[in-house]
PDB file of C-alpha atoms in Angstrom:
ATOM      1  CA  MET I   1     -42.233 -99.349   0.413  1.00  0.00           C
ATOM      2  CA  LEU I   2     -42.564 -99.759   4.177  1.00  0.00           C
ATOM      3  CA  ARG I   3     -44.102-102.919   5.598  1.00  0.00           C
ATOM      4  CA  LEU I   4     -46.741-102.313   8.253  1.00  0.00           C
ATOM      5  CA  ALA I   5     -46.378-104.649  11.242  1.00  0.00           C
ATOM      6  CA  ALA I   6     -48.758-103.130  13.821  1.00  0.00           C
ATOM      7  CA  PHE I   7     -50.873-100.077  14.520  1.00  0.00           C
ATOM      8  CA  SER I   8     -52.897 -98.358  17.229  1.00  0.00           C
ATOM      9  CA  ALA I   9     -54.955 -95.219  17.625  1.00  0.00           C
ATOM     10  CA  ALA I  10     -56.665 -93.133  20.302  1.00  0.00           C
ATOM     11  CA  LEU I  11     -59.257 -90.721  18.896  1.00  0.00           C
ATOM     12  CA  THR I  12     -61.822 -88.309  20.301  1.00  0.00           C
ATOM     13  CA  ARG I  13     -64.314 -88.856  17.457  1.00  0.00           C
ATOM     14  CA  PRO I  14     -65.293 -92.142  15.778  1.00  0.00           C
ATOM     15  CA  LEU I  15     -63.992 -92.933  12.291  1.00  0.00           C
ATOM     16  CA  GLY I  16     -66.695 -95.251  10.969  1.00  0.00           C
ATOM     17  CA  THR I  17     -65.666 -98.894  10.655  1.00  0.00           C
ATOM     18  CA  CYS I  18     -62.128 -98.049  11.790  1.00  0.00           C
ATOM     19  CA  MET I  19     -63.378 -98.278  15.365  1.00  0.00           C
ATOM     20  CA  ASP I  20     -63.815-102.048  14.860  1.00  0.00           C
ATOM     21  CA  LEU I  21     -60.091-102.470  14.252  1.00  0.00           C
ATOM     22  CA  PRO I  22     -57.967-103.870  17.089  1.00  0.00           C
ATOM     23  CA  ASN I  23     -56.060-101.282  19.134  1.00  0.00           C
ATOM     24  CA  VAL I  24     -58.241 -98.416  17.860  1.00  0.00           C
ATOM     25  CA  THR I  25     -60.216 -96.808  20.654  1.00  0.00           C
ATOM     26  CA  LEU I  26     -62.354 -93.781  21.457  1.00  0.00           C
ATOM     27  CA  VAL I  27     -60.922 -91.619  24.246  1.00  0.00           C
ATOM     28  CA  GLU I  28     -62.028 -88.642  26.284  1.00  0.00           C
ATOM     29  CA  TYR I  29     -61.121 -85.092  25.302  1.00  0.00           C
ATOM     30  CA  GLU I  30     -57.862 -84.402  27.163  1.00  0.00           C
ATOM     31  CA  ASP I  31     -57.047 -81.272  29.154  1.00  0.00           C
ATOM     32  CA  ASP I  32     -53.618 -79.848  29.922  1.00  0.00           C
ATOM     33  CA  GLU I  33     -51.752 -81.526  32.758  1.00  0.00           C
ATOM     34  CA  GLN I  34     -49.036 -79.746  34.693  1.00  0.00           C
ATOM     35  CA  ARG I  35     -46.197 -81.027  32.526  1.00  0.00           C
ATOM     36  CA  ARG I  36     -47.969 -82.767  29.667  1.00  0.00           C
ATOM     37  CA  ALA I  37     -50.143 -81.289  26.930  1.00  0.00           C
ATOM     38  CA  PRO I  38     -53.045 -83.244  25.372  1.00  0.00           C
ATOM     39  CA  ALA I  39     -51.075 -84.240  22.261  1.00  0.00           C
ATOM     40  CA  SER I  40     -48.587 -86.103  24.451  1.00  0.00           C
ATOM     41  CA  ALA I  41     -51.349 -87.754  26.485  1.00  0.00           C
ATOM     42  CA  TYR I  42     -53.009 -89.055  23.304  1.00  0.00           C
ATOM     43  CA  ALA I  43     -49.702 -90.436  22.017  1.00  0.00           C
ATOM     44  CA  LEU I  44     -49.006 -92.236  25.289  1.00  0.00           C
ATOM     45  CA  ASP I  45     -52.512 -93.714  25.297  1.00  0.00           C
ATOM     46  CA  ALA I  46     -52.223 -95.030  21.745  1.00  0.00           C
ATOM     47  CA  LEU I  47     -48.678 -96.320  22.127  1.00  0.00           C
ATOM     48  CA  SER I  48     -49.554 -98.249  25.297  1.00  0.00           C
ATOM     49  CA  ARG I  49     -51.366-100.761  23.062  1.00  0.00           C
ATOM     50  CA  LEU I  50     -48.268-101.650  21.037  1.00  0.00           C
ATOM     51  CA  GLU I  51     -45.141-103.638  21.761  1.00  0.00           C
ATOM     52  CA  VAL I  52     -42.285-101.587  20.360  1.00  0.00           C
ATOM     53  CA  PRO I  53     -38.579-102.555  20.415  1.00  0.00           C
ATOM     54  CA  THR I  54     -36.757-100.006  22.555  1.00  0.00           C
ATOM     55  CA  ASP I  55     -34.101 -99.527  19.863  1.00  0.00           C
ATOM     56  CA  ALA I  56     -36.615 -98.785  17.085  1.00  0.00           C
ATOM     57  CA  ARG I  57     -36.192 -95.627  15.061  1.00  0.00           C
ATOM     58  CA  VAL I  58     -38.780 -93.090  16.241  1.00  0.00           C
ATOM     59  CA  VAL I  59     -40.425 -90.531  13.967  1.00  0.00           C
ATOM     60  CA  THR I  60     -43.125 -88.221  15.287  1.00  0.00           C
ATOM     61  CA  ILE I  61     -45.382 -85.840  13.390  1.00  0.00           C
ATOM     62  CA  SER I  62     -46.534 -83.383  16.004  1.00  0.00           C
ATOM     63  CA  GLY I  63     -49.622 -81.308  15.435  1.00  0.00           C
ATOM     64  CA  PRO I  64     -50.982 -78.667  17.820  1.00  0.00           C
ATOM     65  CA  PRO I  65     -50.079 -79.818  21.360  1.00  0.00           C
ATOM     66  CA  GLY I  66     -53.129 -78.148  22.916  1.00  0.00           C
ATOM     67  CA  LYS I  67     -53.950 -74.618  23.945  1.00  0.00           C
ATOM     68  CA  PHE I  68     -51.177 -72.176  23.144  1.00  0.00           C
ATOM     69  CA  ILE I  69     -52.389 -68.599  23.042  1.00  0.00           C
ATOM     70  CA  HIS I  70     -53.603 -68.536  26.631  1.00  0.00           C
ATOM     71  CA  HIS I  71     -50.043 -69.281  27.797  1.00  0.00           C
ATOM     72  CA  MET I  72     -48.704 -66.280  25.877  1.00  0.00           C
ATOM     73  CA  GLU I  73     -51.559 -63.827  26.430  1.00  0.00           C
ATOM     74  CA  PRO I  74     -50.282 -62.524  29.828  1.00  0.00           C
ATOM     75  CA  ILE I  75     -46.939 -61.753  28.174  1.00  0.00           C
ATOM     76  CA  ARG I  76     -48.652 -59.806  25.397  1.00  0.00           C
ATOM     77  CA  GLN I  77     -50.740 -57.874  27.911  1.00  0.00           C
ATOM     78  CA  ARG I  78     -47.572 -56.668  29.650  1.00  0.00           C
ATOM     79  CA  SER I  79     -46.284 -55.215  26.379  1.00  0.00           C
ATOM     80  CA  PRO I  80     -46.356 -51.396  26.189  1.00  0.00           C
ATOM     81  CA  ASP I  81     -47.720 -51.495  22.626  1.00  0.00           C
ATOM     82  CA  GLY I  82     -50.085 -54.461  23.066  1.00  0.00           C
ATOM     83  CA  ARG I  83     -48.030 -56.786  20.873  1.00  0.00           C
ATOM     84  CA  LEU I  84     -46.369 -60.044  21.852  1.00  0.00           C
ATOM     85  CA  MET I  85     -43.131 -59.272  20.035  1.00  0.00           C
ATOM     86  CA  GLY I  86     -41.578 -55.965  20.968  1.00  0.00           C
ATOM     87  CA  PRO I  87     -39.657 -54.025  23.618  1.00  0.00           C
ATOM     88  CA  LYS I  88     -38.424 -55.949  26.656  1.00  0.00           C
ATOM     89  CA  LEU I  89     -39.739 -59.271  25.348  1.00  0.00           C
ATOM     90  CA  ALA I  90     -36.932 -61.179  27.090  1.00  0.00           C
ATOM     91  CA  ARG I  91     -37.866 -59.609  30.428  1.00  0.00           C
ATOM     92  CA  ARG I  92     -41.544 -60.371  29.920  1.00  0.00           C
ATOM     93  CA  LEU I  93     -40.771 -63.978  28.973  1.00  0.00           C
ATOM     94  CA  ARG I  94     -39.235 -64.475  32.398  1.00  0.00           C
ATOM     95  CA  ARG I  95     -42.746 -64.357  33.775  1.00  0.00           C
ATOM     96  CA  LEU I  96     -43.746 -67.438  31.755  1.00  0.00           C
ATOM     97  CA  HIS I  97     -43.702 -70.501  33.978  1.00  0.00           C
ATOM     98  CA  PRO I  98     -41.314 -73.227  32.698  1.00  0.00           C
ATOM     99  CA  TYR I  99     -44.170 -75.738  32.662  1.00  0.00           C
ATOM    100  CA  GLY I 100     -46.176 -73.320  30.515  1.00  0.00           C
ATOM    101  CA  LEU I 101     -43.347 -73.224  27.996  1.00  0.00           C
ATOM    102  CA  LEU I 102     -43.083 -77.015  28.037  1.00  0.00           C
ATOM    103  CA  LEU I 103     -46.776 -77.362  27.168  1.00  0.00           C
ATOM    104  CA  CYS I 104     -46.270 -75.206  24.062  1.00  0.00           C
ATOM    105  CA  LEU I 105     -43.464 -77.275  22.527  1.00  0.00           C
ATOM    106  CA  GLN I 106     -44.388 -79.591  19.676  1.00  0.00           C
ATOM    107  CA  ASN I 107     -41.402 -81.897  20.188  1.00  0.00           C
ATOM    108  CA  GLN I 108     -42.703 -82.784  23.657  1.00  0.00           C
ATOM    109  CA  VAL I 109     -44.514 -85.770  22.078  1.00  0.00           C
ATOM    110  CA  SER I 110     -41.276 -87.501  21.087  1.00  0.00           C
ATOM    111  CA  ALA I 111     -39.757 -86.694  24.485  1.00  0.00           C
ATOM    112  CA  ALA I 112     -42.789 -87.992  26.385  1.00  0.00           C
ATOM    113  CA  ILE I 113     -43.008 -91.348  24.613  1.00  0.00           C
ATOM    114  CA  SER I 114     -39.234 -91.861  24.786  1.00  0.00           C
ATOM    115  CA  MET I 115     -39.188 -91.349  28.547  1.00  0.00           C
ATOM    116  CA  GLU I 116     -42.373 -93.302  29.233  1.00  0.00           C
ATOM    117  CA  PHE I 117     -41.460 -96.380  27.180  1.00  0.00           C
ATOM    118  CA  GLY I 118     -37.666 -96.266  27.402  1.00  0.00           C
ATOM    119  CA  LEU I 119     -37.111 -95.761  23.673  1.00  0.00           C
ATOM    120  CA  THR I 120     -33.423 -95.290  22.888  1.00  0.00           C
ATOM    121  CA  GLY I 121     -33.280 -95.418  19.080  1.00  0.00           C
ATOM    122  CA  PRO I 122     -32.675 -92.417  16.807  1.00  0.00           C
ATOM    123  CA  CYS I 123     -35.502 -89.901  16.877  1.00  0.00           C
ATOM    124  CA  MET I 124     -36.810 -87.324  14.419  1.00  0.00           C
ATOM    125  CA  ASN I 125     -39.681 -84.901  15.020  1.00  0.00           C
ATOM    126  CA  LEU I 126     -41.590 -83.369  12.097  1.00  0.00           C
ATOM    127  CA  ILE I 127     -43.839 -80.330  12.389  1.00  0.00           C
ATOM    128  CA  GLU I 128     -47.536 -80.635  11.673  1.00  0.00           C
ATOM    129  CA  GLY I 129     -49.162 -80.585   8.291  1.00  0.00           C
ATOM    130  CA  THR I 130     -51.935 -82.456   6.533  1.00  0.00           C
ATOM    131  CA  THR I 131     -49.419 -83.610   3.916  1.00  0.00           C
ATOM    132  CA  ALA I 132     -46.617 -84.382   6.400  1.00  0.00           C
ATOM    133  CA  PHE I 133     -47.307 -88.123   6.395  1.00  0.00           C
ATOM    134  CA  ALA I 134     -46.787 -88.480   2.650  1.00  0.00           C
ATOM    135  CA  ASP I 135     -43.851 -86.074   2.649  1.00  0.00           C
ATOM    136  CA  ALA I 136     -42.129 -88.069   5.404  1.00  0.00           C
ATOM    137  CA  LEU I 137     -42.340 -91.421   3.635  1.00  0.00           C
ATOM    138  CA  CYS I 138     -39.370 -90.649   1.394  1.00  0.00           C
ATOM    139  CA  THR I 139     -37.264 -90.086   4.503  1.00  0.00           C
ATOM    140  CA  LEU I 140     -38.592 -93.209   6.213  1.00  0.00           C
ATOM    141  CA  GLU I 141     -37.920 -95.366   3.155  1.00  0.00           C
ATOM    142  CA  GLY I 142     -34.340 -94.125   3.102  1.00  0.00           C
ATOM    143  CA  GLY I 143     -33.494 -96.038   6.286  1.00  0.00           C
ATOM    144  CA  LYS I 144     -31.034 -98.899   6.099  1.00  0.00           C
ATOM    145  CA  ASP I 145     -32.974-101.967   4.905  1.00  0.00           C
ATOM    146  CA  HIS I 146     -36.175-100.250   6.054  1.00  0.00           C
ATOM    147  CA  GLU I 147     -35.245-100.752   9.703  1.00  0.00           C
ATOM    148  CA  THR I 148     -37.922-101.042  12.378  1.00  0.00           C
ATOM    149  CA  THR I 149     -39.579 -97.641  12.659  1.00  0.00           C
ATOM    150  CA  LEU I 150     -42.227 -96.311  15.000  1.00  0.00           C
ATOM    151  CA  LEU I 151     -44.251 -93.496  13.427  1.00  0.00           C
ATOM    152  CA  VAL I 152     -46.398 -91.503  15.853  1.00  0.00           C
ATOM    153  CA  MET I 153     -48.832 -88.825  14.685  1.00  0.00           C
ATOM    154  CA  SER I 154     -50.482 -86.802  17.437  1.00  0.00           C
ATOM    155  CA  SER I 155     -52.665 -83.701  17.440  1.00  0.00           C
ATOM    156  CA  ALA I 156     -54.823 -81.706  19.857  1.00  0.00           C
ATOM    157  CA  ALA I 157     -56.361 -79.479  17.202  1.00  0.00           C
ATOM    158  CA  ASP I 158     -59.936 -79.251  18.472  1.00  0.00           C
ATOM    159  CA  ARG I 159     -59.261 -76.083  20.492  1.00  0.00           C
ATOM    160  CA  PRO I 160     -60.736 -72.597  19.895  1.00  0.00           C
ATOM    161  CA  GLU I 161     -57.637 -71.052  18.305  1.00  0.00           C
ATOM    162  CA  GLN I 162     -56.971 -74.025  16.026  1.00  0.00           C
ATOM    163  CA  ARG I 163     -60.617 -74.319  14.978  1.00  0.00           C
ATOM    164  CA  GLU I 164     -60.520 -70.788  13.574  1.00  0.00           C
ATOM    165  CA  LEU I 165     -57.347 -71.519  11.617  1.00  0.00           C
ATOM    166  CA  THR I 166     -58.764 -74.751  10.209  1.00  0.00           C
ATOM    167  CA  LYS I 167     -61.973 -73.041   9.105  1.00  0.00           C
ATOM    168  CA  LEU I 168     -59.890 -70.817   6.832  1.00  0.00           C
ATOM    169  CA  LYS I 169     -58.476 -73.898   5.104  1.00  0.00           C
ATOM    170  CA  PHE I 170     -61.396 -76.332   5.296  1.00  0.00           C
ATOM    171  CA  PRO I 171     -64.550 -74.307   6.102  1.00  0.00           C
ATOM    172  CA  ASP I 172     -66.948 -77.227   6.627  1.00  0.00           C
ATOM    173  CA  SER I 173     -64.685 -79.570   8.558  1.00  0.00           C
ATOM    174  CA  VAL I 174     -65.153 -80.948  12.064  1.00  0.00           C
ATOM    175  CA  LEU I 175     -61.928 -81.536  13.983  1.00  0.00           C
ATOM    176  CA  VAL I 176     -60.767 -84.715  15.697  1.00  0.00           C
ATOM    177  CA  GLU I 177     -57.998 -85.003  18.279  1.00  0.00           C
ATOM    178  CA  GLY I 178     -55.888 -88.011  19.103  1.00  0.00           C
ATOM    179  CA  ALA I 179     -52.899 -90.065  18.058  1.00  0.00           C
ATOM    180  CA  ILE I 180     -52.206 -92.761  15.460  1.00  0.00           C
ATOM    181  CA  CYS I 181     -49.182 -95.061  15.724  1.00  0.00           C
ATOM    182  CA  PHE I 182     -47.696 -97.280  13.016  1.00  0.00           C
ATOM    183  CA  LEU I 183     -44.903 -99.801  13.517  1.00  0.00           C
ATOM    184  CA  PHE I 184     -43.034-100.569  10.310  1.00  0.00           C
ATOM    185  CA  SER I 185     -40.584-103.464  10.156  1.00  0.00           C
ATOM    186  CA  PRO I 186     -38.918-105.579   7.438  1.00  0.00           C
ATOM    187  CA  ASP I 187     -41.211-108.511   8.311  1.00  0.00           C
ATOM    188  CA  GLY I 188     -44.498-106.573   8.567  1.00  0.00           C
ATOM    189  CA  GLU I 189     -47.408-108.465   7.003  1.00  0.00           C
ATOM    190  CA  MET I 190     -50.375-106.053   7.156  1.00  0.00           C
ATOM    191  CA  GLY I 191     -49.653-103.923   4.123  1.00  0.00           C
ATOM    192  CA  LEU I 192     -47.234-101.735   2.226  1.00  0.00           C
ATOM    193  CA  VAL I 193     -47.128 -97.956   2.561  1.00  0.00           C
ATOM    194  CA  GLY I 194     -44.860 -95.839   0.421  1.00  0.00           C
ATOM    195  CA  ALA I 195     -44.262 -92.577  -1.352  1.00  0.00           C
ATOM    196  CA  THR I 196     -45.584 -92.353  -4.894  1.00  0.00           C
ATOM    197  CA  ALA I 197     -42.842 -93.693  -7.142  1.00  0.00           C
ATOM    198  CA  SER I 198     -41.356 -91.173  -9.562  1.00  0.00           C
ATOM    199  CA  GLY I 199     -42.323 -91.716 -13.154  1.00  0.00           C
ATOM    200  CA  ARG I 200     -45.665 -93.278 -12.315  1.00  0.00           C
ATOM    201  CA  ALA I 201     -48.979 -91.641 -13.166  1.00  0.00           C
ATOM    202  CA  THR I 202     -49.788 -89.039 -10.552  1.00  0.00           C
ATOM    203  CA  SER I 203     -52.885 -87.332 -11.884  1.00  0.00           C
ATOM    204  CA  GLU I 204     -54.505 -85.286  -9.141  1.00  0.00           C
ATOM    205  CA  PRO I 205     -58.149 -85.741  -8.135  1.00  0.00           C
ATOM    206  CA  LYS I 206     -60.494 -83.259  -9.766  1.00  0.00           C
ATOM    207  CA  LYS I 207     -61.743 -80.502  -7.482  1.00  0.00           C
ATOM    208  CA  THR I 208     -63.978 -77.542  -8.077  1.00  0.00           C
ATOM    209  CA  ASN I 209     -62.971 -75.707  -4.912  1.00  0.00           C
ATOM    210  CA  PRO I 210     -59.273 -75.371  -3.994  1.00  0.00           C
ATOM    211  CA  LYS I 211     -60.186 -75.693  -0.304  1.00  0.00           C
ATOM    212  CA  GLU I 212     -62.035 -78.973  -0.695  1.00  0.00           C
ATOM    213  CA  ARG I 213     -60.316 -82.040   0.686  1.00  0.00           C
ATOM    214  CA  PRO I 214     -59.316 -84.616  -1.948  1.00  0.00           C
ATOM    215  CA  ALA I 215     -61.805 -87.490  -2.051  1.00  0.00           C
ATOM    216  CA  SER I 216     -59.497 -89.969  -0.298  1.00  0.00           C
ATOM    217  CA  LEU I 217     -61.636 -90.409   2.827  1.00  0.00           C
ATOM    218  CA  PRO I 218     -65.375 -91.034   3.227  1.00  0.00           C
ATOM    219  CA  PRO I 219     -67.500 -87.854   3.228  1.00  0.00           C
ATOM    220  CA  GLY I 220     -68.305 -86.440   6.630  1.00  0.00           C
ATOM    221  CA  TRP I 221     -65.180 -87.738   8.323  1.00  0.00           C
ATOM    222  CA  PRO I 222     -63.491 -85.285  10.707  1.00  0.00           C
ATOM    223  CA  HIS I 223     -60.286 -83.480   9.879  1.00  0.00           C
ATOM    224  CA  ALA I 224     -57.061 -83.201  11.879  1.00  0.00           C
ATOM    225  CA  PRO I 225     -53.724 -81.614  11.027  1.00  0.00           C
ATOM    226  CA  CYS I 226     -51.076 -84.359  10.788  1.00  0.00           C
ATOM    227  CA  LEU I 227     -53.519 -87.276  11.334  1.00  0.00           C
ATOM    228  CA  GLU I 228     -55.016 -87.378   7.854  1.00  0.00           C
ATOM    229  CA  GLY I 229     -52.496 -89.799   6.318  1.00  0.00           C
ATOM    230  CA  GLY I 230     -52.877 -92.170   9.241  1.00  0.00           C
ATOM    231  CA  MET I 231     -56.660 -91.999   8.919  1.00  0.00           C
ATOM    232  CA  CYS I 232     -56.346 -93.056   5.271  1.00  0.00           C
ATOM    233  CA  VAL I 233     -54.333 -96.154   6.206  1.00  0.00           C
ATOM    234  CA  LEU I 234     -56.782 -97.082   8.982  1.00  0.00           C
ATOM    235  CA  TRP I 235     -59.656 -96.767   6.524  1.00  0.00           C
ATOM    236  CA  ALA I 236     -57.845 -98.990   4.025  1.00  0.00           C
ATOM    237  CA  LEU I 237     -57.308-101.622   6.718  1.00  0.00           C
ATOM    238  CA  ALA I 238     -60.905-101.458   7.954  1.00  0.00           C
ATOM    239  CA  SER I 239     -62.367-101.595   4.440  1.00  0.00           C
ATOM    240  CA  GLY I 240     -60.053-104.262   3.061  1.00  0.00           C
ATOM    241  CA  ILE I 241     -58.914-102.008   0.221  1.00  0.00           C
ATOM    242  CA  PRO I 242     -56.363-104.011  -1.827  1.00  0.00           C
ATOM    243  CA  SER I 243     -54.510-100.997  -3.217  1.00  0.00           C
ATOM    244  CA  LYS I 244     -55.079 -97.277  -3.490  1.00  0.00           C
ATOM    245  CA  ARG I 245     -53.341 -93.966  -4.057  1.00  0.00           C
ATOM    246  CA  PHE I 246     -54.315 -91.506  -1.342  1.00  0.00           C
ATOM    247  CA  TRP I 247     -54.143 -87.761  -1.966  1.00  0.00           C
ATOM    248  CA  LEU I 248     -53.578 -85.218   0.793  1.00  0.00           C
ATOM    249  CA  SER I 249     -54.028 -81.434   0.585  1.00  0.00           C
ATOM    250  CA  ASP I 250     -52.734 -78.719   2.899  1.00  0.00           C
ATOM    251  CA  GLY I 251     -55.615 -76.347   2.089  1.00  0.00           C
ATOM    252  CA  HIS I 252     -53.312 -73.861   0.338  1.00  0.00           C
ATOM    253  CA  GLY I 253     -53.130 -75.593  -3.033  1.00  0.00           C
ATOM    254  CA  TYR I 254     -50.294 -78.043  -2.321  1.00  0.00           C
ATOM    255  CA  GLN I 255     -51.162 -81.721  -2.781  1.00  0.00           C
ATOM    256  CA  THR I 256     -49.135 -84.873  -2.457  1.00  0.00           C
ATOM    257  CA  SER I 257     -49.885 -88.574  -2.472  1.00  0.00           C
ATOM    258  CA  PHE I 258     -48.820 -91.930  -1.111  1.00  0.00           C
ATOM    259  CA  ASP I 259     -49.598 -95.525  -2.066  1.00  0.00           C
ATOM    260  CA  TRP I 260     -51.204 -98.322  -0.075  1.00  0.00           C
ATOM    261  CA  GLN I 261     -51.103-102.010  -0.923  1.00  0.00           C
ATOM    262  CA  LYS I 262     -52.593-104.827   1.144  1.00  0.00           C
ATOM    263  CA  LEU I 263     -50.507-107.954   1.665  1.00  0.00           C
TER     264      LEU I 263
END
């Protein structure tokens, strides 16, 4: 299991008692900058509260960077059949400003934090998903002697297009934007986080509705693609939970879990 050494978070909605934790703060709803989408801005804000070795391994789980469709809509409107993909797409794409393309890329988060904080270690970017945190732990635990690893989860999901998509998966959810950062190191003393060990009991939580979120977080908490696993760990820290198995669901029937243990 990975040993948690430090953490930070920047969130647009409060998460109960988690807001009393050090380095967890409430931030304003970010808008697009010229060369930086909100997801990157949240990550930079959260990471500014941590001291991270420049040679640490960097893993990012990038959710929606911000608005996307409005960058592509002019290209679709120039299509002869009204579709984005189709005849002369390459020619129409030339009309997309390079900064507009940059704001659409999900791996901009890893690039932004690397440039801002001078991080030079190996880097891996994972695409969004409510279960991505648990799925990534197997990869993180495979590092040599569990080397120092910075895990950054960032999402700007509370935008019109993403709200509609989330409603299909979790109809009653309210979205939160922001970033959560965890620093894992061999001498971390805050807690252990790890993938569910094979061969151990992994009974899933009972649900009556396949689109309900597993009961890992307090009722009424907001939802965010790619932040959910981090929210679980923050809640465990804030509540003093000694050990717990957290379940995550992607809203399509796939569930996975990870384990938490306080040191």
